Amino acid sequence: MVDLLTYINVTWLGLKPVHLNLFKLGVIISCAAFGAWLLASRAMANHVTAAVARVNSMSMSQHRKAAWMFGAVFAVFLIHLRVRQYFELQTMWDMAVEANVAWHMVHGPWFFNSLDNDSFLGGHFSPIFVLIGLAYRLVEHPLTLLVIQSVALGIGAVAVYYLALLRCVHPFLAFVSVLVYVSNPYVHHGNAHDFHLSPLTIPAVLWMLVFVESGKKGLAAVAAFLAFSIEESILIPLAGCGLYLSAFRPGWRLFGAGLALCAVIYFVFIIKVVFPIFSPYPELFFWHRYANLGTNLSDAVIHLLSNPFWAGYETLVARNQYVYLLYFLIPVVFLPLFAWREAFLLAVPLSIMFLSQNAGMNKLGFHYSAPALPFLFFGVVHGLSNAVRVIEQRWRSTRPLWSVVCACMLFLIALNTYRSPGYDIGETNPEFAASAFEIISLVPSDAAVATDVRLAPLLINRHRICKINVITGALCDWSIADGKPSSGSEAVNRGAVPQWVPEYVVISAEPGKTSALKLQQQHEFVEWLTSAQGYEEIRSQNGIMLFQYRGKPS
């Protein structure tokens, strides 16, 4: 069965191979079976209708408690998954980079990224790291970041519940909305791959929208300020949100205009002032992802505005982005389209992703969909409210409406579970992972280290750490995006690379899962390391090798 599904996924649909995940399989079968039973059984439909009536009769205080309960359970579930990922060595490069920045927020210099030997602010302007650093000071461990991200997404679930309570006639729809959120595959894709800052914008923007709906301008401003501090990627979508408020919310026009203006000014300030200070490159650090639009941001804006048909083609057609737009809307059954004003909010963040020539971005993979997700669920709440209102007016079936809604919800959860990532749990050889932790415990916490990407998160709480080259001739790989060399912030010359020598080198090759080419490269690297660079192998176990510097041979 797995082979058949893999053939269909890869050959017909162009997707990934299927890996059997018993938890996901259990959820899919249970939801599909219960949904079918609900449609087939009149008695069960009546029970569900009675349960919906009880939920609708709950007090607002009870609903708020239910919202926080949903958020807490979801956060604990995500924390469990992320902790398992960490101990199964499924957190890698981005996790290591941002954990190292968090460690430097405690020990200094602030915002320094040892793996690139440069300031983190040259790629992302994220003052939120000041707050993250305070949390990291309490528990100096990479898991702190994974817990922060998981808790943030749990708080986002609470915000979705609150939004539905404010907008929907039937409080039961808050329950439906939060299930759409917690089962959404894009929420899980944003959480499943290392730690990133952009998923933190989901709860910040959602709570800003909660305060907008409840008429609390001061708290909305605080939430917007928090979103501003997370990452520059959310600023232009927030400017679009400001235009939405100015156009469609009479009581919020001044606030919306201020939000749009501040977001644009702050974005320009970061691009034109902050990045040139901290980045060693004349162009934007990530501009190669948008090189299809022009040589720089100004050039791209001119091209897009002066060629609207070409802009539309680049946005939706050039790389089949319209397909990924459909994929994005299917997990929410196109509900935002029932609220066209709120659906407008998706135009800006999705266009930013679709215009990129980077496959991960224009396919809305990994964490790249995060800036669009709060607006997606805002549209879901409004669209769900509108859709149910229309259906109630036209419902003529003798079958209770809520039983059909619940059955459809169960089928949707089954589909979303199928499309959600498995968090790579169970994919790592247990002996390999155990040996990694055992051997890394032998490395002193203040020692300079060179390691491969797989093991970097386990060694990241230190100032001197680099990624090994694994090719003879150079021990540390100081290249970052597109082979560009990192700057040398430890030296006066920003083009220089560090001259320190790693005291320890740790490399890995998971048994049975490492290609023959990589094993050959690793063998040659080990020969060069021990014969020409003065390193001695002091431990080797289940594919993990530890070397200590003894001094170059004379």
Coordinates of C-alpha atoms in Angstrom, one line a residue:
M1 CA 0.0 0.0 0.0
V2 CA 2.8 2.4 0.9
D3 CA 4.6 1.6 -2.4
L4 CA 1.4 2.2 -4.3
L5 CA 0.7 5.6 -2.6
T6 CA 4.4 6.6 -3.2
Y7 CA 4.0 5.8 -6.9
I8 CA 0.8 7.9 -7.2
N9 CA 2.3 10.8 -5.2
V10 CA 5.6 10.9 -7.0
T11 CA 4.7 9.8 -10.5
W12 CA 1.2 11.4 -10.9
L13 CA 1.2 14.3 -8.5
G14 CA 4.8 15.2 -8.3
L15 CA 4.8 15.0 -4.5
K16 CA 7.1 13.3 -2.0
P17 CA 7.3 9.6 -1.2
V18 CA 4.9 8.3 1.4
H19 CA 6.2 7.3 4.8
L20 CA 3.9 5.4 7.1
N21 CA 3.1 7.4 10.2
L22 CA 0.8 5.5 12.6
F23 CA -0.4 8.6 14.4
K24 CA -1.4 10.4 11.3
L25 CA -2.9 7.2 9.8
G26 CA -5.0 6.7 13.0
V27 CA -6.3 10.3 12.9
I28 CA -7.2 10.0 9.2
I29 CA -9.0 6.7 9.6
S30 CA -10.8 7.8 12.7
C31 CA -12.0 11.2 11.3
A32 CA -13.1 9.7 8.0
A33 CA -14.9 6.8 9.6
F34 CA -16.7 9.0 12.2
G35 CA -17.6 11.5 9.5
A36 CA -19.2 8.8 7.4
W37 CA -21.0 7.4 10.4
L38 CA -22.3 10.9 11.2
L39 CA -23.8 11.2 7.7
A40 CA -25.2 7.7 7.7
S41 CA -26.7 7.6 11.2
R42 CA -29.7 9.7 12.1
A43 CA -29.3 9.0 15.8
M44 CA -25.7 10.1 15.7
A45 CA -26.7 13.2 13.8
N46 CA -29.2 14.0 16.6
H47 CA -26.6 13.5 19.3
V48 CA -24.2 15.9 17.5
T49 CA -27.0 18.5 17.1
A50 CA -27.7 18.3 20.8
A51 CA -23.9 18.7 21.6
V52 CA -23.7 21.8 19.3
A53 CA -26.7 23.3 21.1
R54 CA -24.9 22.8 24.5
V55 CA -21.8 24.5 23.1
N56 CA -23.8 27.4 21.8
S57 CA -25.4 27.8 25.2
M58 CA -22.1 28.1 27.0
S59 CA -21.3 31.5 28.6
M60 CA -18.6 33.7 27.2
S61 CA -16.4 33.0 30.2
Q62 CA -16.7 29.3 29.5
H63 CA -15.8 29.8 25.9
R64 CA -12.7 31.9 26.8
K65 CA -11.6 29.0 29.1
A66 CA -12.2 26.6 26.3
A67 CA -10.1 28.7 24.0
W68 CA -7.1 28.8 26.4
M69 CA -7.5 25.0 26.9
F70 CA -7.3 24.4 23.2
G71 CA -4.3 26.6 22.9
A72 CA -2.5 24.9 25.8
V73 CA -3.2 21.4 24.5
F74 CA -2.0 22.4 21.0
A75 CA 1.1 24.0 22.4
V76 CA 1.9 20.9 24.5
F77 CA 1.4 18.7 21.5
L78 CA 3.8 20.8 19.4
I79 CA 6.4 20.9 22.2
H80 CA 6.3 17.1 22.4
L81 CA 6.9 16.8 18.6
R82 CA 9.7 19.4 18.6
V83 CA 11.5 17.8 21.6
R84 CA 11.4 14.4 19.9
Q85 CA 12.7 16.1 16.7
Y86 CA 15.7 17.5 18.7
F87 CA 16.6 14.3 20.3
E88 CA 16.3 12.4 17.0
L89 CA 18.7 14.9 15.3
Q90 CA 16.1 16.4 13.0
T91 CA 16.8 20.0 13.8
M92 CA 19.6 21.4 11.7
W93 CA 21.1 24.6 10.2
D94 CA 18.5 27.3 10.8
M95 CA 17.9 26.0 14.3
A96 CA 21.6 26.2 14.9
V97 CA 22.0 29.7 13.6
E98 CA 19.1 31.2 15.6
A99 CA 20.1 29.3 18.8
N100 CA 23.6 30.7 18.4
V101 CA 22.2 34.2 18.1
A102 CA 20.1 33.7 21.2
W103 CA 23.1 32.5 23.1
H104 CA 25.0 35.6 22.0
M105 CA 22.1 37.7 23.3
V106 CA 23.0 36.4 26.7
H107 CA 26.8 36.4 26.5
G108 CA 27.5 38.9 23.7
P109 CA 28.1 40.4 21.3
W110 CA 24.4 40.9 20.6
F111 CA 23.0 39.5 17.4
F112 CA 26.2 37.8 16.5
N113 CA 26.0 34.6 14.4
S114 CA 29.1 32.5 14.8
L115 CA 28.2 30.0 12.0
D116 CA 28.3 32.8 9.4
N117 CA 30.8 34.9 11.5
D118 CA 28.6 37.9 11.0
S119 CA 25.8 39.9 12.5
F120 CA 22.3 38.3 12.2
L121 CA 21.0 41.8 11.5
G122 CA 22.6 41.8 8.0
G123 CA 19.9 39.2 6.9
H124 CA 17.0 39.9 9.2
F125 CA 16.2 42.9 11.4
S126 CA 14.7 41.2 14.4
P127 CA 14.7 43.2 17.7
I128 CA 12.5 40.5 19.1
F129 CA 15.7 38.7 19.9
V130 CA 16.1 40.9 22.9
L131 CA 13.0 39.2 24.4
I132 CA 14.1 35.8 23.1
G133 CA 17.5 36.4 24.8
L134 CA 15.8 37.0 28.1
A135 CA 14.1 33.6 27.8
Y136 CA 17.3 32.0 26.7
R137 CA 19.1 33.4 29.8
L138 CA 16.7 31.4 31.9
V139 CA 17.3 28.1 30.0
E140 CA 20.3 28.2 27.8
H141 CA 19.3 25.4 25.5
P142 CA 18.1 25.2 21.8
L143 CA 14.9 23.6 23.0
T144 CA 14.0 26.9 24.5
L145 CA 13.5 28.3 21.0
L146 CA 11.3 25.3 20.0
V147 CA 9.2 25.8 23.1
I148 CA 8.8 29.5 22.3
Q149 CA 7.6 28.8 18.8
S150 CA 5.2 26.0 19.9
V151 CA 3.7 28.2 22.6
A152 CA 3.3 31.1 20.1
L153 CA 1.3 28.9 17.8
G154 CA -0.8 27.7 20.7
I155 CA -1.5 31.4 21.5
G156 CA -2.5 31.8 17.9
A157 CA -5.1 29.1 18.3
V158 CA -6.6 31.1 21.2
A159 CA -6.7 34.2 19.0
V160 CA -8.6 32.3 16.2
Y161 CA -11.2 31.1 18.8
Y162 CA -11.6 34.7 20.1
L163 CA -12.0 36.0 16.5
A164 CA -14.8 33.5 15.9
L165 CA -16.5 34.4 19.1
L166 CA -16.5 38.1 18.0
R167 CA -17.6 37.5 14.4
C168 CA -19.8 34.4 14.3
V169 CA -23.5 34.2 15.3
H170 CA -23.0 30.7 16.6
P171 CA -20.3 30.2 19.2
F172 CA -19.9 26.6 18.0
L173 CA -18.2 28.0 14.9
A174 CA -15.3 29.1 17.2
F175 CA -14.7 25.4 17.8
V176 CA -14.8 24.7 14.1
S177 CA -12.4 27.6 13.3
V178 CA -9.8 26.5 15.8
L179 CA -9.9 23.0 14.4
V180 CA -9.2 24.4 11.0
Y181 CA -6.3 26.2 12.5
V182 CA -4.7 23.4 14.5
S183 CA -5.1 20.9 11.6
N184 CA -3.8 23.2 8.9
P185 CA -0.8 21.7 7.1
Y186 CA 0.8 25.1 6.5
V187 CA 0.8 25.9 10.3
H188 CA 2.6 22.6 10.8
H189 CA 5.0 23.1 7.9
G190 CA 6.0 26.5 9.5
N191 CA 6.6 24.7 12.8
A192 CA 8.2 21.4 11.6
H193 CA 11.4 22.7 10.1
D194 CA 13.9 24.1 12.7
F195 CA 13.2 27.4 14.4
H196 CA 12.3 30.6 12.5
L197 CA 11.1 34.0 13.5
S198 CA 8.3 34.4 10.9
P199 CA 5.9 31.9 12.6
L200 CA 6.0 34.2 15.6
T201 CA 4.1 36.8 13.5
I202 CA 1.1 34.5 13.4
P203 CA -0.1 35.1 17.0
A204 CA 1.1 38.7 17.0
V205 CA -1.0 39.7 13.9
L206 CA -4.0 37.5 14.9
W207 CA -4.2 39.2 18.3
M208 CA -3.9 42.6 16.6
L209 CA -6.9 41.6 14.5
V210 CA -8.8 40.4 17.7
F211 CA -8.3 43.8 19.2
V212 CA -9.4 45.4 16.0
E213 CA -12.6 43.4 16.1
S214 CA -13.2 44.2 19.8
G215 CA -12.5 47.9 19.3
K216 CA -9.3 48.1 21.4
K217 CA -7.0 50.5 19.6
G218 CA -4.3 50.7 22.3
L219 CA -3.9 46.9 22.5
A220 CA -4.0 46.6 18.7
A221 CA -1.2 49.1 18.5
V222 CA 0.8 47.1 21.0
A223 CA 0.3 43.9 19.0
A224 CA 1.3 45.7 15.8
F225 CA 4.5 47.0 17.5
L226 CA 5.3 43.4 18.6
A227 CA 4.8 42.2 15.0
F228 CA 7.1 45.0 13.8
S229 CA 9.9 43.7 16.0
I230 CA 9.8 40.1 14.8
E231 CA 11.0 40.3 11.2
E232 CA 10.9 42.7 8.2
S233 CA 9.0 40.1 6.1
I234 CA 5.7 41.0 7.9
L235 CA 5.9 44.8 7.3
I236 CA 4.5 45.0 3.8
P237 CA 1.7 42.6 4.7
L238 CA 0.9 44.8 7.7
A239 CA 0.9 47.8 5.3
G240 CA -1.7 46.0 3.3
C241 CA -3.7 45.4 6.5
G242 CA -3.5 49.1 7.2
L243 CA -5.0 49.8 3.8
Y244 CA -7.8 47.3 4.5
L245 CA -8.7 49.1 7.7
S246 CA -8.6 52.5 6.0
A247 CA -10.9 51.3 3.2
F248 CA -13.4 49.0 5.0
R249 CA -13.4 49.9 8.7
P250 CA -14.7 53.5 9.2
G251 CA -13.8 53.6 12.8
W252 CA -10.2 52.4 12.1
R253 CA -9.3 54.6 9.2
L254 CA -6.8 56.7 11.0
F255 CA -5.3 53.7 12.7
G256 CA -5.1 51.9 9.4
A257 CA -3.4 54.8 7.7
G258 CA -0.9 55.1 10.5
L259 CA -0.2 51.4 10.4
A260 CA 0.4 51.4 6.6
L261 CA 2.6 54.5 6.8
C262 CA 4.7 53.3 9.7
A263 CA 5.1 49.8 8.1
V264 CA 6.3 51.3 4.8
I265 CA 8.7 53.8 6.5
Y266 CA 10.1 51.2 8.8
F267 CA 10.6 48.8 5.9
V268 CA 12.5 51.4 3.9
F269 CA 14.5 52.3 6.9
I270 CA 15.6 48.7 7.4
I271 CA 16.4 48.2 3.7
K272 CA 18.2 51.5 3.1
V273 CA 19.8 52.1 6.5
V274 CA 20.0 49.0 8.7
F275 CA 21.0 46.3 6.2
P276 CA 23.8 48.3 4.6
I277 CA 25.3 48.8 8.1
F278 CA 25.4 45.1 9.0
S279 CA 25.5 43.3 5.7
P280 CA 28.9 43.0 3.9
Y281 CA 27.2 43.0 0.5
P282 CA 26.1 45.9 -1.6
E283 CA 22.8 44.3 -2.5
L284 CA 20.1 42.9 -0.2
F285 CA 21.2 39.6 1.4
F286 CA 18.3 37.6 -0.1
W287 CA 17.9 39.5 -3.3
H288 CA 19.1 36.6 -5.4
R289 CA 15.7 35.0 -4.7
Y290 CA 14.0 37.9 -6.6
A291 CA 16.6 38.4 -9.3
N292 CA 14.0 37.5 -11.9
L293 CA 12.3 40.9 -11.1
G294 CA 15.3 43.2 -11.5
T295 CA 18.8 43.9 -10.3
N296 CA 17.6 45.5 -7.1
L297 CA 14.4 46.3 -5.2
S298 CA 13.9 49.7 -6.8
D299 CA 14.3 48.2 -10.3
A300 CA 11.9 45.4 -9.4
V301 CA 9.2 47.9 -8.2
I302 CA 9.5 49.9 -11.4
H303 CA 9.2 46.8 -13.5
L304 CA 6.1 45.5 -11.6
L305 CA 4.3 48.9 -11.8
S306 CA 5.1 49.6 -15.4
N307 CA 4.3 46.1 -16.7
P308 CA 1.1 44.9 -14.9
F309 CA 0.5 42.0 -17.3
W310 CA 4.0 40.8 -16.8
A311 CA 3.6 41.2 -13.1
G312 CA 0.5 39.1 -13.1
Y313 CA 2.2 36.4 -15.1
E314 CA 5.2 36.4 -12.7
T315 CA 2.9 36.2 -9.7
L316 CA 0.6 33.4 -10.7
V317 CA 1.7 31.7 -13.9
A318 CA 5.4 31.7 -14.5
R319 CA 6.2 28.9 -12.0
N320 CA 2.6 27.5 -11.7
Q321 CA 1.9 29.5 -8.6
Y322 CA -1.8 29.3 -9.2
V323 CA -1.5 25.6 -8.4
Y324 CA 0.0 26.4 -5.0
L325 CA -2.6 29.0 -4.4
L326 CA -5.2 26.3 -4.8
Y327 CA -3.2 24.0 -2.4
F328 CA -3.1 26.9 0.1
L329 CA -6.9 27.4 0.0
I330 CA -8.0 23.8 0.0
P331 CA -7.2 23.1 3.7
V332 CA -9.6 26.0 4.6
V333 CA -12.2 24.9 1.9
F334 CA -11.9 28.3 0.2
L335 CA -13.7 30.0 3.1
P336 CA -11.9 33.4 2.8
L337 CA -13.5 33.8 -0.7
F338 CA -16.9 34.1 1.2
A339 CA -15.5 37.3 2.7
W340 CA -13.8 39.1 -0.2
R341 CA -12.8 42.2 1.8
E342 CA -10.9 40.0 4.2
A343 CA -9.5 37.8 1.4
F344 CA -7.9 41.0 0.0
L345 CA -5.5 40.8 2.9
L346 CA -3.9 37.7 1.5
A347 CA -2.9 39.4 -1.8
V348 CA 0.2 41.1 -0.4
P349 CA 1.9 38.3 1.5
L350 CA 1.1 35.7 -1.1
S351 CA 2.3 38.0 -3.9
I352 CA 5.6 38.5 -2.1
M353 CA 6.1 34.7 -2.0
F354 CA 4.8 34.0 -5.5
L355 CA 7.1 36.6 -7.1
S356 CA 10.2 34.9 -5.8
Q357 CA 12.1 32.5 -8.0
N358 CA 13.1 30.5 -5.0
A359 CA 11.1 27.2 -5.1
G360 CA 10.6 27.0 -1.3
M361 CA 9.0 30.5 -1.3
N362 CA 6.8 30.3 -4.4
K363 CA 5.5 26.9 -3.4
L364 CA 4.7 28.2 0.1
G365 CA 6.9 25.6 1.6
F366 CA 8.6 25.4 5.1
H367 CA 8.0 28.6 7.1
Y368 CA 7.5 30.9 4.1
S369 CA 3.7 30.9 4.3
A370 CA 3.8 32.2 7.9
P371 CA 3.2 36.0 7.1
A372 CA 0.0 35.0 5.1
L373 CA -1.4 32.7 7.8
P374 CA -2.9 35.2 10.2
F375 CA -4.7 36.9 7.3
L376 CA -5.8 33.5 6.0
F377 CA -7.5 32.6 9.3
F378 CA -9.0 36.1 9.7
G379 CA -10.6 35.4 6.3
V380 CA -11.6 31.9 7.4
V381 CA -13.5 33.3 10.4
H382 CA -15.3 35.9 8.3
G383 CA -16.0 33.6 5.5
L384 CA -17.3 30.8 7.8
S385 CA -19.7 33.3 9.4
N386 CA -21.0 34.5 6.1
A387 CA -21.2 31.0 4.6
V388 CA -23.2 29.5 7.5
R389 CA -25.6 32.5 7.5
V390 CA -26.4 31.9 3.8
I391 CA -26.7 28.2 4.2
E392 CA -29.1 28.5 7.1
Q393 CA -31.3 30.8 5.1
R394 CA -31.5 28.2 2.2
W395 CA -31.2 24.9 4.1
R396 CA -34.1 22.7 3.1
S397 CA -32.9 19.2 4.0
T398 CA -34.5 17.2 6.8
R399 CA -31.0 16.3 8.0
P400 CA -29.7 18.6 10.8
L401 CA -27.4 21.2 9.4
W402 CA -24.9 20.9 12.2
S403 CA -24.4 17.2 11.6
V404 CA -23.4 17.9 8.0
V405 CA -21.0 20.7 9.2
C406 CA -19.4 18.4 11.7
A407 CA -19.0 15.6 9.1
C408 CA -17.4 18.0 6.6
M409 CA -15.1 19.2 9.4
L410 CA -14.0 15.6 10.2
F411 CA -13.3 14.9 6.5
L412 CA -11.3 18.2 6.3
I413 CA -9.2 17.2 9.4
A414 CA -8.5 13.8 7.7
L415 CA -7.3 15.6 4.5
N416 CA -5.2 18.2 6.4
T417 CA -3.6 15.5 8.5
Y418 CA -2.6 13.6 5.4
R419 CA -1.0 16.8 4.0
S420 CA 0.7 17.8 7.2
P421 CA 4.4 16.9 7.7
G422 CA 5.3 14.0 9.9
Y423 CA 8.0 16.1 11.7
D424 CA 10.6 13.4 10.6
I425 CA 9.9 11.5 13.8
G426 CA 11.0 7.9 13.8
E427 CA 13.3 8.5 10.8
T428 CA 16.6 8.5 12.7
N429 CA 18.6 5.5 13.7
P430 CA 18.3 5.4 17.6
E431 CA 21.8 4.1 18.1
F432 CA 23.1 6.9 15.9
A433 CA 21.3 9.6 17.8
A434 CA 22.3 8.2 21.2
S435 CA 25.9 8.0 20.2
A436 CA 25.8 11.7 19.0
F437 CA 24.7 12.9 22.4
E438 CA 27.1 10.6 24.2
I439 CA 30.2 11.7 22.2
I440 CA 29.2 15.4 22.1
S441 CA 29.2 15.4 25.9
L442 CA 32.9 14.9 25.7
V443 CA 33.4 18.3 24.1
P444 CA 34.1 21.1 26.7
S445 CA 31.5 23.8 26.6
D446 CA 34.0 26.5 25.9
A447 CA 36.0 24.7 23.3
A448 CA 36.2 25.9 19.6
V449 CA 34.4 23.4 17.4
A450 CA 34.0 22.5 13.8
T451 CA 31.0 20.3 13.1
D452 CA 28.6 19.2 10.4
V453 CA 25.0 20.6 10.0
R454 CA 23.3 17.6 11.6
L455 CA 25.1 18.0 14.9
A456 CA 25.4 21.8 15.1
P457 CA 22.3 22.4 17.3
L458 CA 23.9 20.1 20.0
L459 CA 27.1 22.2 20.1
I460 CA 25.7 25.6 19.4
N461 CA 26.1 27.3 22.8
R462 CA 29.6 28.7 22.2
H463 CA 31.2 31.6 20.4
R464 CA 33.7 29.7 18.3
I465 CA 31.9 27.2 16.1
C466 CA 32.0 26.6 12.4
K467 CA 30.5 24.3 9.8
I468 CA 33.0 21.8 8.4
N469 CA 33.8 21.8 4.8
V470 CA 34.0 18.0 4.4
I471 CA 36.2 18.6 1.4
T472 CA 40.0 18.4 1.8
G473 CA 41.8 21.7 1.7
A474 CA 39.7 23.7 4.2
L475 CA 38.4 22.8 7.6
C476 CA 35.7 25.4 8.1
D477 CA 33.2 26.4 5.5
W478 CA 32.6 30.2 5.9
S479 CA 30.4 30.5 2.8
I480 CA 26.8 31.2 3.3
A481 CA 24.2 32.0 0.6
D482 CA 25.3 31.2 -3.0
G483 CA 28.9 30.7 -1.9
K484 CA 29.4 34.2 -0.8
P485 CA 32.1 34.5 1.9
S486 CA 31.0 35.6 5.4
S487 CA 32.4 38.8 6.8
G488 CA 35.0 38.7 9.5
S489 CA 33.6 40.6 12.4
E490 CA 36.4 39.5 14.6
A491 CA 38.8 41.3 12.4
V492 CA 39.1 44.9 11.2
N493 CA 38.8 43.7 7.6
R494 CA 35.1 42.7 7.1
G495 CA 36.2 40.5 4.1
A496 CA 38.6 38.4 6.3
V497 CA 37.6 35.0 7.7
P498 CA 38.4 33.9 11.3
Q499 CA 41.9 32.5 11.9
W500 CA 41.1 30.5 15.0
V501 CA 41.7 26.7 14.9
P502 CA 39.0 24.4 16.1
E503 CA 40.0 22.4 19.1
Y504 CA 37.5 19.6 18.3
V505 CA 36.0 18.4 15.1
V506 CA 32.8 16.3 15.1
I507 CA 31.4 14.6 12.0
S508 CA 28.6 12.2 11.4
A509 CA 27.4 9.7 8.8
E510 CA 24.1 7.9 9.7
P511 CA 24.5 4.2 9.0
G512 CA 22.4 3.0 6.1
K513 CA 21.3 6.5 5.2
T514 CA 24.5 8.1 3.9
S515 CA 25.3 8.1 0.2
A516 CA 28.4 6.4 -1.1
L517 CA 29.7 9.7 -2.5
K518 CA 29.4 11.4 0.9
L519 CA 31.1 8.4 2.6
Q520 CA 34.0 8.7 0.1
Q521 CA 34.3 12.5 0.7
Q522 CA 34.2 11.9 4.4
H523 CA 36.9 9.3 4.3
E524 CA 39.2 11.6 2.3
F525 CA 38.4 14.4 4.7
V526 CA 39.3 12.3 7.7
E527 CA 42.6 11.2 6.0
W528 CA 43.5 14.9 5.4
L529 CA 42.4 15.9 8.9
T530 CA 44.6 13.4 10.7
S531 CA 47.6 13.3 8.4
A532 CA 48.0 17.0 7.4
Q533 CA 46.0 19.1 10.0
G534 CA 47.2 17.6 13.3
Y535 CA 44.0 16.1 14.5
E536 CA 43.7 12.8 16.3
E537 CA 40.6 10.6 16.4
I538 CA 39.6 10.1 20.0
R539 CA 36.2 8.5 19.6
S540 CA 34.2 6.8 16.9
Q541 CA 30.8 5.2 17.5
N542 CA 27.8 4.4 15.3
G543 CA 28.8 6.9 12.6
I544 CA 29.8 9.7 14.9
M545 CA 33.5 10.6 14.9
L546 CA 35.3 13.0 17.3
F547 CA 38.7 14.5 16.7
Q548 CA 40.9 16.6 18.9
Y549 CA 43.6 19.0 17.7
R550 CA 47.1 17.9 18.8
G551 CA 49.2 20.4 16.7
K552 CA 50.3 20.3 13.1
P553 CA 53.1 17.9 12.2
S554 CA 56.4 19.7 11.7

